[in-house]
Short mmCIF file of C-alpha atoms in Angstrom, two decimals:
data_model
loop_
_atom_site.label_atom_id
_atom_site.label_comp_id
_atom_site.label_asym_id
_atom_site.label_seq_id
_atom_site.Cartn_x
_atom_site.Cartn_y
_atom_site.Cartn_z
CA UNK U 412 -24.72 78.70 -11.53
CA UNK U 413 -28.13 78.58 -10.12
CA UNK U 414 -30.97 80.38 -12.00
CA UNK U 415 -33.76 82.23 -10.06
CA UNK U 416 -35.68 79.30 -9.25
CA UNK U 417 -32.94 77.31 -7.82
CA UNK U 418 -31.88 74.60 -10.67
CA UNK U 419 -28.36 75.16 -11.50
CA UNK U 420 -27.70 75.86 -15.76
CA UNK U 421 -28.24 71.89 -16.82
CA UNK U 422 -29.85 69.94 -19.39
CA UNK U 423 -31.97 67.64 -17.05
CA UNK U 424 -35.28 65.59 -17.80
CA UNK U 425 -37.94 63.73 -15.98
CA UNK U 426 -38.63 60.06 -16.89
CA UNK U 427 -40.20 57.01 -15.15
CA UNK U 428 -38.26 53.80 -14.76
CA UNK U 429 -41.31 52.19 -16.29
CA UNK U 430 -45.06 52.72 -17.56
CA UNK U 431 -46.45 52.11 -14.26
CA UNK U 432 -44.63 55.29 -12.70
CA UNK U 433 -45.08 57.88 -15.65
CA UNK U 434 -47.78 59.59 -13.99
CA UNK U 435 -45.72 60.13 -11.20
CA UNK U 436 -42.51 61.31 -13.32
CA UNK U 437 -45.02 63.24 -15.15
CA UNK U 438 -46.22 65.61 -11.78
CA UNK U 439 -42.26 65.71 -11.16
CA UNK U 440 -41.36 67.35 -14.35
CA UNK U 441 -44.29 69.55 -13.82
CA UNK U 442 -43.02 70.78 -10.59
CA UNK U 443 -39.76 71.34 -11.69
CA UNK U 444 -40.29 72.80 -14.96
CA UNK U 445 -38.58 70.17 -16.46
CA UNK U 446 -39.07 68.10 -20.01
CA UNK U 447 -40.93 64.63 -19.05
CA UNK U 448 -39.69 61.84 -21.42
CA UNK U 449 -41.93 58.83 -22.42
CA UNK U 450 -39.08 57.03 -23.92
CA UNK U 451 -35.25 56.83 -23.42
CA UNK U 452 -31.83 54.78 -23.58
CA UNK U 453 -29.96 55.37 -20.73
CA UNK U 454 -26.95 54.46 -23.20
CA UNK U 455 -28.05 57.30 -25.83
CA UNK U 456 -29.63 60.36 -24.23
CA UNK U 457 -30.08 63.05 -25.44
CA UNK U 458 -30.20 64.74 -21.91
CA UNK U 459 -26.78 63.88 -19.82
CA UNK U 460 -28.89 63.45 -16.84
CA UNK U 461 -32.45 61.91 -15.75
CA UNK U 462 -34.46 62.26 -12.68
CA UNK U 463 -36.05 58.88 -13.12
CA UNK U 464 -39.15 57.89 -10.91
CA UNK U 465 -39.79 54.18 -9.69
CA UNK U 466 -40.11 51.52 -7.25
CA UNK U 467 -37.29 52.78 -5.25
CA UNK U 468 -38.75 56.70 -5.25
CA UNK U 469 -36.78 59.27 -7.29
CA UNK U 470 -33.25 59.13 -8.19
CA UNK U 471 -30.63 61.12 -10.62
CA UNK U 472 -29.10 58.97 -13.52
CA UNK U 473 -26.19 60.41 -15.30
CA UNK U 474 -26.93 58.95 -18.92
CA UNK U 475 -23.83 57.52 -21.87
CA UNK U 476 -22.54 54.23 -22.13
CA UNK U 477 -19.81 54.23 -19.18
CA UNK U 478 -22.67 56.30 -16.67
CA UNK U 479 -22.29 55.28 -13.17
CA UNK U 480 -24.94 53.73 -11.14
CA UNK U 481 -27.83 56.61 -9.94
CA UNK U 482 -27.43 59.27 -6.79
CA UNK U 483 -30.69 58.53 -4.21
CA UNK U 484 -31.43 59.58 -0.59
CA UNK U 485 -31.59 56.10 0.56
CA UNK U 486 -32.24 55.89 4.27
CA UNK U 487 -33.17 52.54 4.57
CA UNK U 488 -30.04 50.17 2.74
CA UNK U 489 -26.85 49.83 2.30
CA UNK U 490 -24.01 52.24 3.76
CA UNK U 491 -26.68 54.19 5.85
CA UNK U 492 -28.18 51.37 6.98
CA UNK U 493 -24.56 49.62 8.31
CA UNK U 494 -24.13 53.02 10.09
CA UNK U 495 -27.09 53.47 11.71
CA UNK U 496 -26.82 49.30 13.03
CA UNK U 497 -22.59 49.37 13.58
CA UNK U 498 -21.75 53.01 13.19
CA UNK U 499 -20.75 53.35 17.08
CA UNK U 500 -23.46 55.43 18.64
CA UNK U 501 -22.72 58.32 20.30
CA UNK U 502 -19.36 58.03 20.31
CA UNK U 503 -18.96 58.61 16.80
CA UNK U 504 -17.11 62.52 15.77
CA UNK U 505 -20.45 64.22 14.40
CA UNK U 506 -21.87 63.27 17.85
CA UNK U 507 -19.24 64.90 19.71
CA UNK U 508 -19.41 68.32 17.60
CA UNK U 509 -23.09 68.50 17.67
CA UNK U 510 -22.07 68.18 22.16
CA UNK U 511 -24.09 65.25 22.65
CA UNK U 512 -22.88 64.04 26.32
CA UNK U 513 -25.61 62.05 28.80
CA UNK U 514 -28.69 62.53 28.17
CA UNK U 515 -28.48 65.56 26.15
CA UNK U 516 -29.86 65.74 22.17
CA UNK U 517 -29.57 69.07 20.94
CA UNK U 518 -31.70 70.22 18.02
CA UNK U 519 -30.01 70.26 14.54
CA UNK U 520 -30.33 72.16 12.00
CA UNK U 521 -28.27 70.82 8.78
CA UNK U 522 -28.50 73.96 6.26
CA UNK U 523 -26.23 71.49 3.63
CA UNK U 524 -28.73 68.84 3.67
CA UNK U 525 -27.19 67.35 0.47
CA UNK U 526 -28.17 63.09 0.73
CA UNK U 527 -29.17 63.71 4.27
CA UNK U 528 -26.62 61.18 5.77
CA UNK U 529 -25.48 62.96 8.46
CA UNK U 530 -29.19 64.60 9.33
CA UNK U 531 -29.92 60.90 9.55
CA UNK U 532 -27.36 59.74 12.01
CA UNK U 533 -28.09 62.17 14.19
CA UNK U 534 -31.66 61.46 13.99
CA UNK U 535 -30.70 58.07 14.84
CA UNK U 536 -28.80 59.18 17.76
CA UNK U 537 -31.98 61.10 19.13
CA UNK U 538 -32.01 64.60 17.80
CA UNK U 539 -34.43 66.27 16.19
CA UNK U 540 -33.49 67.56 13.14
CA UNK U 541 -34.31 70.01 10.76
CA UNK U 542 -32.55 69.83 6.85
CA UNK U 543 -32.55 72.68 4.81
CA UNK U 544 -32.27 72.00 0.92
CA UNK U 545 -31.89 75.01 -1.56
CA UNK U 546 -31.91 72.80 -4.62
CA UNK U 547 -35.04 71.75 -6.40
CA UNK U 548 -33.67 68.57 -7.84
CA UNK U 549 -31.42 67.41 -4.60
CA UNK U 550 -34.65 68.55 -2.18
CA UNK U 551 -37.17 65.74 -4.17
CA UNK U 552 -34.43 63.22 -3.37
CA UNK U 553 -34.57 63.64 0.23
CA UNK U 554 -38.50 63.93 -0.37
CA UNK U 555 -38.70 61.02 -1.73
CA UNK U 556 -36.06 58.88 0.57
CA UNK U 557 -37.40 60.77 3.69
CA UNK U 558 -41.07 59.18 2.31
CA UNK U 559 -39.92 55.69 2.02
CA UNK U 560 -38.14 55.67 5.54
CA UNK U 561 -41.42 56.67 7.34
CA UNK U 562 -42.94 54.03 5.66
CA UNK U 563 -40.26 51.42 6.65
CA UNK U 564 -41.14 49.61 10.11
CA UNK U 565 -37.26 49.86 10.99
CA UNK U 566 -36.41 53.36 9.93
CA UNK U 567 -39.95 55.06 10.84
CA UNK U 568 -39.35 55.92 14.13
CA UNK U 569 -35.92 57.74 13.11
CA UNK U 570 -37.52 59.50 10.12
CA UNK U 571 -40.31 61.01 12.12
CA UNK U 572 -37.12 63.34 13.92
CA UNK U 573 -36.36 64.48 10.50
CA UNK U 574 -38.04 67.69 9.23
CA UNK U 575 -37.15 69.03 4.75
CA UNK U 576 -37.31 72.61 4.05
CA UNK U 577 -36.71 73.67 0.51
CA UNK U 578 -35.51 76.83 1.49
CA UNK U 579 -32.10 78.80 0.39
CA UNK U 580 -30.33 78.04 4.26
CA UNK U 581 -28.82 82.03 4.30
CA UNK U 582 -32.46 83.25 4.12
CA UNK U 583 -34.05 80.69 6.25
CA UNK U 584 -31.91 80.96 9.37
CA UNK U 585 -32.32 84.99 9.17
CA UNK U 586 -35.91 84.33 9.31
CA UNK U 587 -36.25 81.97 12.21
CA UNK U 588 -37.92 82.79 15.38
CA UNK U 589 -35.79 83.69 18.84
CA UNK U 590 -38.11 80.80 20.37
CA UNK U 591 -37.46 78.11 17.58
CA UNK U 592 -33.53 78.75 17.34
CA UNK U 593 -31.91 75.46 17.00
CA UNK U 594 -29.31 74.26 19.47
CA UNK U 595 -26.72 73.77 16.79
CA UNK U 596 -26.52 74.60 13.46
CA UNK U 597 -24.58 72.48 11.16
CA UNK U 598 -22.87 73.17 7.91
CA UNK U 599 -21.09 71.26 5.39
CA UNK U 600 -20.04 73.13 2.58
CA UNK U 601 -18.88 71.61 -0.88
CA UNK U 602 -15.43 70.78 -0.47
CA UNK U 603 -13.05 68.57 -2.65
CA UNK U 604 -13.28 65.37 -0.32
CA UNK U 605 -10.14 63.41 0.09
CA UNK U 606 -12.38 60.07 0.07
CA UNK U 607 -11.32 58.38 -3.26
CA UNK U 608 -14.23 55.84 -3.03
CA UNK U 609 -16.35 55.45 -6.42
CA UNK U 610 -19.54 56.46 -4.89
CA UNK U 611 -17.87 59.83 -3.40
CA UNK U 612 -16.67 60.33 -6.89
CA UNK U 613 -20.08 59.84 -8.53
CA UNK U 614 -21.93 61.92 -6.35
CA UNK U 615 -19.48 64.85 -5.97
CA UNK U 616 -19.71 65.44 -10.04
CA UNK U 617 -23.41 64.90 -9.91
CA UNK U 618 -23.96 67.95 -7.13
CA UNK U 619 -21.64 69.87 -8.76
CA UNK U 620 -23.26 69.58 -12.10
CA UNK U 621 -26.94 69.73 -10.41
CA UNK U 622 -26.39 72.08 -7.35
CA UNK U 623 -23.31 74.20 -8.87
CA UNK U 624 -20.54 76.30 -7.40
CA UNK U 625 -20.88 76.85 -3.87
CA UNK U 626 -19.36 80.16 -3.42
CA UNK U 627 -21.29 81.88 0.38
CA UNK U 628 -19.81 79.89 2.43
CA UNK U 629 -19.01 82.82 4.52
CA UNK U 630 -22.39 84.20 4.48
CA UNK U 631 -23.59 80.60 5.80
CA UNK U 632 -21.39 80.37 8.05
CA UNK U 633 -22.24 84.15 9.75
CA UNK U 634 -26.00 83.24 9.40
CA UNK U 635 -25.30 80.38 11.60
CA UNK U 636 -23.39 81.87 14.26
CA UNK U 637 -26.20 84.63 14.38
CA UNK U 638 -28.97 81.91 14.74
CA UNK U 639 -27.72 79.16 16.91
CA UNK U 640 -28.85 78.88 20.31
CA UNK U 641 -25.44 76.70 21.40
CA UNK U 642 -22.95 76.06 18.94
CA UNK U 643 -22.28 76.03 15.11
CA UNK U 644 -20.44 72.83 13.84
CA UNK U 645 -18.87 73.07 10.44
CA UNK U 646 -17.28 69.80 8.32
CA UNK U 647 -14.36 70.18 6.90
CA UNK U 648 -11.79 68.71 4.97
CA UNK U 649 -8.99 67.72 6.92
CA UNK U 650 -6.57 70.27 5.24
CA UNK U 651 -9.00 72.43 3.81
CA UNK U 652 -8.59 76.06 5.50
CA UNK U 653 -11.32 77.61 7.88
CA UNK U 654 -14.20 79.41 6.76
CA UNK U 655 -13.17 83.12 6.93
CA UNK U 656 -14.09 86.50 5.38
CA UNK U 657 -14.83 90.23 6.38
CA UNK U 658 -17.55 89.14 8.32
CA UNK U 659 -15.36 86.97 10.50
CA UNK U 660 -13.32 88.97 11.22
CA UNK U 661 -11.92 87.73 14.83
CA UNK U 662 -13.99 84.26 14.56
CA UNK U 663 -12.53 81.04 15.31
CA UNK U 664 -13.36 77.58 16.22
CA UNK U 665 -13.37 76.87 19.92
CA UNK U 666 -11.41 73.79 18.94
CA UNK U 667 -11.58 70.97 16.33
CA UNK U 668 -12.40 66.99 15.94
CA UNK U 669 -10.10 65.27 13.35
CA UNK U 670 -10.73 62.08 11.63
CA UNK U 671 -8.79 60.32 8.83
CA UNK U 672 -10.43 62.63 5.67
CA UNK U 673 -12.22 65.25 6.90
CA UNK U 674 -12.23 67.42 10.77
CA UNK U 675 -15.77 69.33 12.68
CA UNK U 676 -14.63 72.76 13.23
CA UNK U 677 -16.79 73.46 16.15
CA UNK U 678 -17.85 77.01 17.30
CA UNK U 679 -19.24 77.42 20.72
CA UNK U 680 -21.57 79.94 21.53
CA UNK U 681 -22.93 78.66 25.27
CA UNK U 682 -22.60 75.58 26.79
CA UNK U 683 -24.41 72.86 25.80
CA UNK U 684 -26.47 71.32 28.65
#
């Protein structure tokens, strides 16, 4: 459950990775309205998670002696970086739903920002992109990994496509102007992913225990299809059912894109282009 100011019901602290990077953890907590430790054992917390602050920007630490390794908006290494050098291009399923085709790079605007991986493909691919976070704590994580890939000579050019609101997505995309309507609005609801990998594991239970229940998906998914200029593209489990409710009554997706674990239900409005 989320209280009023957006952090979900969660004993959570602010800490710095070390001395030099207390000041910093110390503006964080601040922000967030959060305790600020000076001192802790990652082994023997009291606090079952940390927002630390350090060399590598902000990250969330489950604590305990068996705690997984910490959840980050990186940009820059590992798995995001092998994408955005081998990942196939435009050819890859996420650039099919969003319609690129040519020349064409529709505007995005990912209202499920979560780790920003797929706003970040796409801003590979071209597209400008806007990512809407309602979360306090999940928000300074793509703050801070959005930071450190403008200041990276390989990633800068990509990051400078990428624009963070901290903003709940229902209420943003109600108030966004006729002339500023994205092409295509893209949603990714919380969804039990079929992906067994460790890291999928570790950061599903972390969202769920920072972010909480996700229970509008309808109401996301009607904002969308009232503010999209082209298309709405929703991600899916592969078996999960679609997205329905009284206010859909009668919607459908023009068609779908299936992959191994998970499908784009794809709603077109216009074409594209």
């Amino acid at each position: 459950m989320l209280r009023p100011d957006g952090l979900a019901e969660l004993e959570l602290a602010v800490a710095a990775t070390d001395p030099y990077w207390q000041p910093d953890a110390q503006t964080l907590a601040e922000r967030l309205g959060l305790p600020c430790l000076t001192k802790y054992n990652l082994k023997f917390c009291e606090y079952p998670q940390l927002l630390l602050c350090g060399p590598k920007g902000v990250h969330l630490q489950v604590t305990g002696k068996k705690a997984p390794g910490p959840v980050m908006a990186d940009f820059v290494t590992g798995a995001v970086a092998h994408r955005r050098k081998f990942g196939g291009g435009k050819g890859q399923m996420i650039a099919k739903a969003v319609g690129m085709k040519g020349s064409i790079r529709p505007s995005v605007a990912d209202v499920t920002a979560g780790l920003g991986r797929d706003s970040f493909v796409l801003a590979t691919l071209g597209c400008e992109v806007q990512m809407v976070e309602r979360s306090p704590v999940i928000h300074c994580l793509l703050e801070s990994g959005l930071k450190i890939a403008q200041d990276d000579a390989e990633t800068a050019d990509i990051a400078v496509r990428m624009q963070l609101q901290h903003a709940n997505s229902i209420e943003w995309l109600a108030s966004v102007p006729d002339a500023q309507r994205p092409d295509v609005v893209y949603v990714d609801p919380m969804f039990p992913h079929t992906d067994k990998t460790a890291q999928v594991k570790k950061e599903m239970a972390v969202f769920r225990d920072v972010v909480g229940e996700d229970p509008d998906a309808e109401a996301l998914l009607r904002a969308a299809l009232d503010c999209a200029e082209y298309r709405v593209v929703v991600k899916r489990s592969r078996k999960a059912p679609e997205i329905t409710g009284p206010s859909l009554e009668g919607v459908t997706p023009s068609f779908q894109l299936l992959g191994k674990s998970s499908r784009y239900d794809v709603y077109a409005l216009k074409k594209l282009g």
